[in-house]
Amino acid sequence: MALDIAAEATARPHFDYDGQWPDTPVFKGYAAPVRIEGDVYDLEVVGTIPPELDGAYIRNSADHAFPPRFAGDLFLNGDGMLHKVRIKDGRADLSTRYVQTEKLRLERAARKALFGAYRNAFTDDPSVAGKDRSTANTSVIFHAGKLLATKEAAKPMLIDPATLATLGTYDYDGKLQSESFTAHAKIDPATGEMVSYGYFTKGVADRIIELYYIDASGALTRTESFEAPYPSMVHDFLLSPNYAIFTICPMTCDWDRVQAGEAFFHWDDRLPTMVGVVPRAPGGTGNVRWFKAPKPVMETHTFNAWEDGAKLNLEHFITQTGWLSQFPDINDPTAKEQPPFAQRWTIDLEANEDDAIVQTRMFDHIGEMPMIDLRFMTQRTRHFWFGTSNTALGPMLPFGAKGPPFTCIGHFDAETGALDFFYAGPDSSPEEPIFVPRSPDAAEGDGWLMTVVGRRAENRTDFVILDARNLSAGPIATIKFPCRVHEGFHGIWIPGAALG
Ligand code: V55
Ligand code: FE
């Protein structure tokens, strides 16, 4: 269902707030707002939580705290709600907390939504003009002892990992100046450096991407900027030992359309998909090379990048269309969103920039929400995990707000070419998988794969622990929540030793 704020604004020119939860897939059934903040100690466990497992799974989700100002609101626009599963000594506790954004505080005081459509301040109540619109709802990252809740359209928020309390907006001692910090910052396991970026950094719909280099001690040591070929959603990126790599896709933003109340992004495949290869060395943004993809496609999320001499390999999920369920195709309103497949793009850095990209499908199965053993990021990896469906194992689930929910988690072994699946059961939908190594020096892929699983018929949620290299063996432990938590986006594992 495409957002049509323009039509709504015409129907309700003063943006009158009616306080009703819209009758749309974003607000119904398993996707309905949960809004409960709390703690559940000693969750029921089926099977056995590995006794050596000590740490916390923490993730972010978008859980609208108030009925939106516009019935067509996107699920992307919900308020950041953190979910934590603390695991220790074979036991597990659940905590859920909203990120205390300025938006949430103002709306709670007013007891209604004041902020309007996704990234569109023109649709806000005038009383919140100039206030921080961040929903802080997309991911979390833990670096140099600090937990941050992130949203690409805002500065990060600092979170206490013990309590999930929000400690405030985080700007790296004033060094982060833009109102943009990706939800997909990456920590180089070789150096402990975090590489992050923002887009639309000097103004909305500009072309200026800033790279932020944050050293292992947590200091933002360097900001460098470069220009993208056109303004677009830059949701994820890739990191190799020597490069930060940006796949610019024609999910473009047109300021006139935003002011007119249209969707913030739209798909315009008259624009090319361009890969920008940015050297990580100081001054690297002065030497960006751009490579044009054979046709306009969209990168959704990324697995990994690695180098083999002058060959740069990018592993990511690619769709042949834009994200049309959320952001319309302005040239062909009848176009249907195509599913993502994992592709490896090999760029010969010594070749002519026009024909340098060779694209190969990594495995012949749809997927999204990619995960690797992050200790091996920037090296060539063997193990790939992802959310997917597999009709050989169970039927597709009815469409939700984001399309068809996953029914399975997949594992691709690039050495053997084998695909293996965890099927979550009838009416069950796994979410993004997270890999946790068995020990700090375990071999790549030796460890557990964890995921939240929606038990849709029961209106309840579980957390499942699998053997990462034997998904089809089924859960080692199923940690049962007594309630539903909202579907999420991205999460991490924080080892117990780092939790304090
Ligand atoms: C995404 C998610 C966002 C967003 C932009 O998954 C892109 C893609 C949850 O918020 O604002
Ligand atoms: Fe994402």
Coordinates of C-alpha atoms and ligand atoms in Angstrom, one line a residue:
M1 CA 0.0 0.0 0.0
A2 CA 1.6 3.2 -1.1
L3 CA 1.6 6.2 1.1
D4 CA -0.6 9.0 -0.2
I5 CA -0.2 11.9 2.2
A6 CA -1.0 14.3 -0.6
A7 CA -4.5 12.8 -0.9
E8 CA -5.0 12.8 2.8
A9 CA -3.8 16.3 3.2
T10 CA -6.3 17.4 0.6
A11 CA -9.0 15.5 2.4
R12 CA -7.9 16.9 5.8
P13 CA -6.1 20.1 5.0
H14 CA -5.4 21.0 8.6
F15 CA -4.0 17.7 9.4
D16 CA -6.7 17.1 12.0
Y17 CA -5.7 14.3 14.3
D18 CA -8.5 11.8 14.8
G19 CA -6.8 9.6 17.3
Q20 CA -7.9 6.3 15.7
W21 CA -5.6 3.4 14.9
P22 CA -5.8 3.1 11.1
D23 CA -7.3 0.0 9.6
T24 CA -4.2 -0.8 7.6
P25 CA -1.7 -3.8 7.7
V26 CA 0.8 -1.6 9.6
F27 CA -1.5 -1.4 12.6
K28 CA -3.3 -4.8 12.6
G29 CA -2.8 -8.3 13.8
Y30 CA 0.7 -9.4 14.6
A31 CA 2.0 -5.9 13.4
A32 CA -0.3 -4.0 15.7
P33 CA 1.5 -1.6 18.2
V34 CA 2.4 -3.3 21.5
R35 CA 3.5 -0.2 23.5
I36 CA 4.2 -2.2 26.7
E37 CA 7.5 -1.4 28.5
G38 CA 8.5 -3.9 31.0
D39 CA 10.6 -6.8 32.3
V40 CA 9.8 -10.5 32.4
Y41 CA 12.2 -12.6 34.6
D42 CA 12.9 -16.2 34.0
L43 CA 11.2 -16.9 30.8
E44 CA 9.9 -20.4 30.1
V45 CA 12.5 -22.4 28.1
V46 CA 11.8 -25.5 25.9
G47 CA 15.1 -27.4 25.4
T48 CA 18.3 -26.2 27.0
I49 CA 20.0 -22.8 26.8
P50 CA 23.7 -23.6 26.4
P51 CA 25.1 -22.9 29.9
E52 CA 28.2 -21.2 28.5
L53 CA 26.0 -18.6 26.8
D54 CA 26.4 -15.3 28.6
G55 CA 25.3 -12.0 27.1
A56 CA 22.4 -10.0 25.8
Y57 CA 20.6 -10.0 22.5
I58 CA 19.4 -6.4 21.9
R59 CA 17.4 -5.1 19.0
N60 CA 15.3 -2.2 17.8
S61 CA 11.8 -2.1 16.5
A62 CA 9.3 0.5 15.3
D63 CA 6.3 0.4 17.7
H64 CA 4.0 3.4 17.2
A65 CA 3.2 4.9 20.6
F66 CA 0.3 6.9 19.2
P67 CA -2.1 6.6 16.3
P68 CA -0.4 8.4 13.5
R69 CA -1.5 11.8 12.1
F70 CA -2.0 10.1 8.7
A71 CA -3.7 6.8 8.2
G72 CA -1.2 5.9 5.5
D73 CA 1.7 6.0 7.8
L74 CA 4.6 3.6 7.1
F75 CA 5.8 1.0 9.6
L76 CA 9.2 2.7 9.2
N77 CA 7.8 5.6 11.1
G78 CA 7.1 3.8 14.4
D79 CA 8.7 4.8 17.7
G80 CA 12.0 3.0 18.6
M81 CA 11.3 0.2 21.0
L82 CA 14.2 -1.8 22.3
H83 CA 13.9 -5.5 23.1
K84 CA 16.5 -7.3 25.2
V85 CA 16.9 -11.0 26.0
R86 CA 19.5 -11.3 28.7
I87 CA 20.9 -14.9 28.8
K88 CA 23.1 -16.2 31.6
D89 CA 23.5 -19.5 33.5
G90 CA 20.9 -21.2 31.3
R91 CA 18.2 -18.6 32.2
A92 CA 16.7 -15.8 30.2
D93 CA 15.0 -12.5 31.0
L94 CA 13.1 -10.1 28.6
S95 CA 13.1 -6.3 28.8
T96 CA 11.2 -3.9 26.5
R97 CA 11.8 -0.1 26.6
Y98 CA 11.0 2.8 24.3
V99 CA 13.9 5.0 23.3
Q100 CA 13.0 8.2 25.0
T101 CA 13.2 10.5 22.0
E102 CA 12.2 14.1 22.1
K103 CA 9.4 13.1 19.8
L104 CA 8.1 10.5 22.2
R105 CA 8.4 12.9 25.2
L106 CA 6.5 15.7 23.3
E107 CA 3.8 13.3 22.1
R108 CA 3.3 11.8 25.5
A109 CA 2.9 15.2 27.0
A110 CA 0.3 16.1 24.4
R111 CA -1.2 12.6 24.5
K112 CA -1.3 12.4 20.7
A113 CA 0.9 12.3 17.7
L114 CA 2.4 15.6 16.8
F115 CA 4.9 14.5 14.2
G116 CA 3.5 13.6 10.8
A117 CA 4.7 11.5 7.9
Y118 CA 8.0 9.6 7.6
R119 CA 10.8 12.2 7.3
N120 CA 8.4 14.9 6.3
A121 CA 8.4 17.9 8.8
F122 CA 5.9 19.7 6.5
T123 CA 3.3 17.3 7.9
D124 CA 4.0 18.0 11.6
D125 CA 1.8 19.9 14.1
P126 CA 3.2 23.5 14.1
S127 CA 3.9 23.2 17.8
V128 CA 6.8 20.9 17.2
A129 CA 8.5 22.9 14.5
G130 CA 12.3 22.6 14.8
K131 CA 12.1 19.7 17.4
D132 CA 14.0 16.5 16.9
R133 CA 11.9 14.2 14.7
S134 CA 14.0 11.1 15.4
T135 CA 12.2 7.8 16.1
A136 CA 15.6 6.1 16.8
N137 CA 13.9 2.9 15.6
T138 CA 16.2 0.9 13.2
S139 CA 19.2 -0.7 14.9
V140 CA 21.5 -0.7 17.8
I141 CA 25.3 -0.8 17.8
F142 CA 27.7 -1.5 20.6
H143 CA 31.2 0.0 20.2
A144 CA 33.8 1.2 22.7
G145 CA 31.5 0.2 25.6
K146 CA 28.6 2.4 24.3
L147 CA 25.2 1.2 23.2
L148 CA 23.6 3.4 20.6
A149 CA 20.1 3.3 19.1
T150 CA 20.2 4.4 15.5
K151 CA 18.0 5.8 12.7
E152 CA 19.6 7.0 9.5
A153 CA 17.7 10.3 9.6
A154 CA 19.1 11.4 13.0
K155 CA 22.0 11.4 15.4
P156 CA 22.3 8.3 17.5
M157 CA 20.8 8.0 21.0
L158 CA 22.9 6.7 23.9
I159 CA 21.4 3.8 25.8
D160 CA 22.3 2.1 29.1
P161 CA 22.6 -1.6 28.2
A162 CA 21.8 -2.7 31.8
T163 CA 18.5 -0.9 32.0
L164 CA 17.8 0.2 28.4
A165 CA 17.3 3.7 29.7
T166 CA 17.9 6.5 27.2
L167 CA 20.8 8.7 28.3
G168 CA 20.4 11.3 25.5
T169 CA 21.4 12.2 21.9
Y170 CA 25.0 11.2 21.2
D171 CA 27.2 13.4 19.0
Y172 CA 30.8 12.2 19.8
D173 CA 31.8 15.2 21.8
G174 CA 30.2 17.6 19.3
K175 CA 32.2 16.0 16.4
L176 CA 29.1 14.5 14.7
Q177 CA 27.5 17.6 13.2
S178 CA 25.0 16.2 10.7
E179 CA 21.5 14.9 11.5
S180 CA 22.3 11.6 9.9
F181 CA 24.1 8.5 11.2
T182 CA 23.4 5.2 9.4
A183 CA 21.7 2.3 11.2
H184 CA 24.3 0.1 9.5
A185 CA 27.7 1.3 10.9
K186 CA 30.3 -1.4 10.7
I187 CA 33.1 -2.4 13.2
D188 CA 36.2 -3.6 11.5
P189 CA 37.2 -6.7 13.5
A190 CA 40.9 -6.2 12.5
T191 CA 41.2 -2.8 14.1
G192 CA 38.1 -2.2 16.3
E193 CA 37.5 0.9 14.2
M194 CA 33.9 1.7 13.5
V195 CA 33.1 3.1 10.1
S196 CA 29.9 5.0 9.9
Y197 CA 28.3 7.5 7.5
G198 CA 25.4 9.9 7.1
Y199 CA 23.6 11.1 4.0
F200 CA 21.6 14.3 3.4
T201 CA 24.2 15.7 5.8
K202 CA 24.0 19.4 4.9
G203 CA 20.4 19.5 4.1
V204 CA 17.5 17.3 3.2
A205 CA 17.8 15.7 -0.3
D206 CA 21.4 16.9 -0.8
R207 CA 24.0 14.6 -2.3
I208 CA 26.6 14.9 0.5
I209 CA 27.6 11.7 2.1
E210 CA 29.8 12.0 5.2
L211 CA 32.0 9.2 6.4
Y212 CA 32.7 9.0 10.1
Y213 CA 35.8 7.1 11.4
I214 CA 35.5 6.2 15.1
D215 CA 38.5 4.6 16.6
A216 CA 38.5 1.6 18.9
S217 CA 38.4 3.9 22.0
G218 CA 35.2 5.5 20.7
A219 CA 36.7 8.8 19.5
L220 CA 35.4 10.2 16.2
T221 CA 38.8 10.9 14.6
R222 CA 37.9 11.9 11.1
T223 CA 34.9 13.1 9.0
E224 CA 35.3 13.1 5.3
S225 CA 32.7 13.9 2.7
F226 CA 31.9 13.1 -1.0
E227 CA 29.1 13.7 -3.4
A228 CA 26.7 11.0 -4.5
P229 CA 25.5 11.1 -8.1
Y230 CA 22.0 12.0 -7.0
P231 CA 20.1 12.2 -3.7
S232 CA 18.8 8.7 -2.6
M233 CA 18.2 6.5 0.4
V234 CA 21.6 5.1 1.4
H235 CA 20.5 2.5 3.9
D236 CA 23.4 0.2 4.1
F237 CA 27.0 0.0 2.8
L238 CA 30.0 -2.3 2.7
L239 CA 33.4 -2.4 4.2
S240 CA 36.5 -4.1 2.9
P241 CA 40.0 -3.7 4.3
N242 CA 40.8 -0.7 2.1
Y243 CA 37.4 0.7 1.0
A244 CA 34.0 1.8 2.1
I245 CA 31.6 1.0 -0.7
F246 CA 28.3 2.6 -1.4
T247 CA 25.7 1.3 -3.8
I248 CA 23.6 4.3 -4.8
C249 CA 20.2 3.1 -6.0
P250 CA 17.4 5.1 -7.7
M251 CA 15.4 5.3 -4.5
T252 CA 15.5 9.1 -4.9
C253 CA 14.3 12.0 -2.9
D254 CA 12.8 15.1 -4.6
W255 CA 12.4 18.1 -2.3
D256 CA 9.5 19.5 -4.3
R257 CA 7.6 16.3 -3.9
V258 CA 8.3 16.1 -0.2
Q259 CA 7.0 19.7 0.2
A260 CA 3.9 18.7 -1.7
G261 CA 3.3 15.9 0.9
E262 CA 4.2 13.0 -1.3
A263 CA 6.3 10.0 -0.2
F264 CA 9.8 10.9 1.0
F265 CA 11.4 8.6 -1.5
H266 CA 10.3 7.3 -4.8
W267 CA 11.7 4.8 -7.3
D268 CA 12.9 6.4 -10.5
D269 CA 14.9 3.9 -12.6
R270 CA 15.7 6.5 -15.2
L271 CA 18.6 7.0 -12.8
P272 CA 21.5 4.4 -12.8
T273 CA 22.6 2.3 -9.9
M274 CA 26.2 3.4 -9.2
V275 CA 28.8 1.9 -6.9
G276 CA 31.1 4.4 -5.2
V277 CA 34.4 2.9 -4.0
V278 CA 35.9 5.2 -1.3
P279 CA 39.4 4.5 -0.1
R280 CA 39.4 4.3 3.7
A281 CA 42.8 5.9 3.9
P282 CA 42.9 9.6 5.1
G283 CA 41.8 11.8 2.2
G284 CA 40.1 8.9 0.5
T285 CA 37.0 10.8 -0.4
G286 CA 39.2 12.8 -2.8
N287 CA 39.7 9.6 -4.8
V288 CA 36.2 8.1 -5.1
R289 CA 35.7 5.9 -8.1
W290 CA 32.2 5.3 -9.5
F291 CA 31.2 2.1 -11.3
K292 CA 27.8 1.9 -13.1
A293 CA 25.8 -1.3 -12.6
P294 CA 24.5 -3.0 -15.8
K295 CA 20.9 -1.9 -14.9
P296 CA 19.1 0.0 -12.2
V297 CA 18.5 -2.3 -9.3
M298 CA 18.3 -1.8 -5.5
E299 CA 20.6 -3.1 -2.9
T300 CA 18.6 -3.8 0.2
H301 CA 21.0 -5.1 2.9
T302 CA 24.6 -6.3 2.7
F303 CA 26.5 -9.4 3.8
N304 CA 30.1 -8.5 3.4
A305 CA 32.9 -7.1 1.1
W306 CA 36.3 -8.5 0.6
E307 CA 39.3 -8.0 -1.6
D308 CA 41.2 -10.4 -3.8
G309 CA 44.1 -8.4 -5.3
A310 CA 42.5 -5.7 -7.5
K311 CA 39.2 -7.6 -7.4
L312 CA 36.7 -6.1 -5.0
N313 CA 33.8 -8.4 -4.1
L314 CA 30.5 -7.1 -2.8
E315 CA 28.0 -9.5 -1.3
H316 CA 24.5 -8.2 -0.9
F317 CA 20.8 -8.7 -1.5
I318 CA 19.6 -7.1 -4.7
T319 CA 16.1 -6.5 -6.1
Q320 CA 15.3 -5.8 -9.7
T321 CA 12.8 -3.1 -8.5
G322 CA 12.7 -0.5 -5.8
W323 CA 11.0 -1.0 -2.5
L324 CA 7.7 -0.3 -4.1
S325 CA 5.5 -1.4 -1.3
Q326 CA 6.8 1.6 0.7
F327 CA 7.9 4.0 -1.9
P328 CA 6.2 4.2 -5.3
D329 CA 7.6 3.9 -8.8
I330 CA 7.0 7.3 -10.4
N331 CA 7.3 6.0 -13.9
D332 CA 5.2 2.8 -13.6
P333 CA 2.6 2.8 -10.8
T334 CA 1.7 -0.8 -11.8
A335 CA 5.2 -2.2 -11.3
K336 CA 5.3 -5.1 -8.8
E337 CA 8.1 -5.3 -6.2
Q338 CA 10.4 -8.2 -7.0
P339 CA 12.0 -10.4 -4.3
P340 CA 15.7 -10.0 -3.3
F341 CA 18.4 -12.5 -4.3
A342 CA 21.9 -12.5 -3.0
Q343 CA 24.5 -11.4 -5.5
R344 CA 28.2 -11.1 -5.6
W345 CA 29.4 -8.1 -7.5
T346 CA 33.0 -8.4 -8.5
I347 CA 34.6 -5.1 -9.5
D348 CA 37.9 -5.2 -11.2
L349 CA 39.5 -2.0 -9.9
E350 CA 42.0 -2.1 -12.8
A351 CA 39.2 -2.3 -15.5
N352 CA 37.3 0.4 -17.3
E353 CA 34.7 1.9 -15.1
D354 CA 31.9 1.2 -17.6
D355 CA 32.1 -2.6 -17.6
A356 CA 33.9 -3.4 -14.4
I357 CA 31.1 -5.0 -12.5
V358 CA 30.5 -8.8 -12.9
Q359 CA 27.3 -9.9 -11.1
T360 CA 26.7 -13.5 -10.0
R361 CA 23.8 -15.0 -8.0
M362 CA 25.3 -16.5 -4.9
F363 CA 22.5 -19.1 -4.3
D364 CA 19.3 -19.7 -6.0
H365 CA 16.9 -18.8 -3.2
I366 CA 15.2 -15.6 -2.1
G367 CA 16.3 -13.9 1.1
E368 CA 16.8 -10.8 3.1
M369 CA 18.1 -9.7 6.5
P370 CA 21.7 -11.0 5.8
M371 CA 24.1 -12.1 8.6
I372 CA 27.6 -13.3 8.7
D373 CA 30.0 -14.2 11.5
L374 CA 31.0 -10.6 12.1
R375 CA 34.4 -11.5 13.4
F376 CA 35.3 -12.2 9.8
M377 CA 33.8 -9.2 8.1
T378 CA 36.1 -7.7 5.4
Q379 CA 37.6 -11.2 4.8
R380 CA 36.1 -13.8 2.4
T381 CA 33.6 -15.8 4.4
R382 CA 32.1 -19.2 4.0
H383 CA 28.9 -18.9 6.0
F384 CA 25.8 -16.8 5.2
W385 CA 22.5 -16.7 7.1
F386 CA 19.3 -14.9 6.1
G387 CA 15.6 -14.7 6.6
T388 CA 13.6 -16.5 3.9
S389 CA 10.6 -18.7 3.0
N390 CA 10.6 -22.2 1.5
T391 CA 7.4 -23.6 0.2
A392 CA 8.9 -27.1 0.3
L393 CA 8.9 -26.9 4.1
G394 CA 5.7 -24.9 4.7
P395 CA 3.3 -22.5 3.1
M396 CA 3.9 -18.8 2.7
L397 CA 2.3 -16.6 5.3
P398 CA -0.3 -14.0 4.5
F399 CA 1.2 -10.6 3.6
G400 CA 1.9 -8.3 6.5
A401 CA 3.0 -4.6 6.5
K402 CA 6.3 -5.4 4.9
G403 CA 5.2 -8.1 2.5
P404 CA 5.3 -11.8 3.1
P405 CA 6.8 -12.6 6.6
F406 CA 9.7 -15.1 6.5
T407 CA 8.9 -18.7 7.4
C408 CA 12.5 -19.9 7.6
I409 CA 16.0 -19.0 8.3
G410 CA 18.5 -20.1 5.6
H411 CA 22.1 -21.0 5.8
F412 CA 24.3 -21.0 2.7
D413 CA 27.7 -22.7 2.9
A414 CA 29.8 -21.2 0.1
E415 CA 32.4 -23.9 0.3
T416 CA 30.0 -26.8 -0.3
G417 CA 27.3 -24.8 -2.0
A418 CA 24.7 -26.4 0.4
L419 CA 21.6 -24.6 1.6
D420 CA 20.1 -25.6 4.9
F421 CA 16.9 -24.2 6.5
F422 CA 15.2 -23.8 9.8
Y423 CA 11.4 -23.9 9.3
A424 CA 9.8 -22.1 12.2
G425 CA 6.5 -24.0 12.1
P426 CA 2.9 -23.1 11.1
D427 CA 2.0 -19.5 11.5
S428 CA 5.5 -18.7 12.7
S429 CA 7.8 -16.1 11.3
P430 CA 11.5 -15.8 12.1
E431 CA 13.2 -12.4 11.9
E432 CA 16.8 -11.2 11.3
P433 CA 19.2 -13.9 12.5
I434 CA 22.2 -13.1 14.7
F435 CA 25.3 -15.2 15.0
V436 CA 27.1 -15.7 18.3
P437 CA 30.4 -17.6 18.3
R438 CA 30.8 -20.5 20.6
S439 CA 34.0 -18.9 22.0
P440 CA 36.0 -15.8 21.0
D441 CA 38.5 -17.9 19.0
A442 CA 36.0 -20.5 17.6
A443 CA 36.2 -21.2 13.8
E444 CA 34.1 -19.1 11.5
G445 CA 30.4 -20.2 11.8
D446 CA 31.0 -22.4 14.9
G447 CA 28.4 -21.1 17.3
W448 CA 24.7 -20.3 17.6
L449 CA 22.2 -18.6 15.4
M450 CA 19.5 -16.7 17.2
T451 CA 16.3 -15.2 16.0
V452 CA 13.0 -13.8 17.3
V453 CA 10.1 -15.9 16.0
G454 CA 6.6 -14.6 15.7
R455 CA 3.9 -17.1 16.8
R456 CA 1.3 -15.3 14.8
A457 CA -1.7 -17.5 15.5
E458 CA -1.0 -17.2 19.3
N459 CA -0.2 -13.5 19.1
R460 CA 3.0 -14.3 21.0
T461 CA 6.7 -14.2 20.4
D462 CA 9.6 -16.6 21.0
F463 CA 13.3 -16.4 20.9
V464 CA 15.0 -19.4 19.3
I465 CA 18.6 -20.6 19.6
L466 CA 19.9 -22.8 16.8
D467 CA 23.2 -24.5 15.9
A468 CA 24.4 -22.1 13.2
R469 CA 25.8 -24.8 11.0
N470 CA 22.9 -27.2 11.4
L471 CA 19.7 -25.2 11.2
S472 CA 17.5 -28.1 10.1
A473 CA 18.2 -29.9 13.4
G474 CA 15.8 -27.3 14.9
P475 CA 16.0 -25.3 18.1
I476 CA 18.5 -26.1 20.9
A477 CA 16.4 -23.8 23.0
T478 CA 13.1 -22.0 22.5
I479 CA 12.7 -19.1 24.9
K480 CA 9.0 -18.4 25.2
F481 CA 7.8 -14.8 25.8
P482 CA 4.4 -14.7 27.6
C483 CA 3.4 -11.9 25.2
R484 CA 4.0 -10.5 21.8
V485 CA 6.8 -8.0 21.1
H486 CA 6.6 -5.9 18.0
E487 CA 8.3 -7.1 14.8
G488 CA 11.8 -5.6 14.7
F489 CA 14.5 -4.6 12.4
H490 CA 18.1 -5.1 13.4
G491 CA 19.9 -6.4 16.5
I492 CA 23.2 -7.4 18.0
W493 CA 24.7 -9.7 20.6
I494 CA 26.7 -8.1 23.5
P495 CA 28.9 -10.6 25.4
G496 CA 28.3 -10.7 29.1
A497 CA 31.8 -9.5 29.9
A498 CA 31.1 -6.2 28.1
L499 CA 27.8 -5.6 29.9
G500 CA 29.4 -4.8 33.2
Ligands
V55_1 C1 14.9 1.1 6.3 C2 14.4 1.2 7.6 C3 14.2 2.4 8.2 C4 14.4 3.5 7.5 C5 14.9 3.5 6.2 O1 15.1 -1.3 6.2 C6 15.1 2.2 5.6 C7 15.2 -0.2 5.7 C8 13.3 1.5 10.2 O2 13.6 2.6 9.4 O3 14.1 4.7 8.0
FE2 FE 18.4 -2.1 7.7

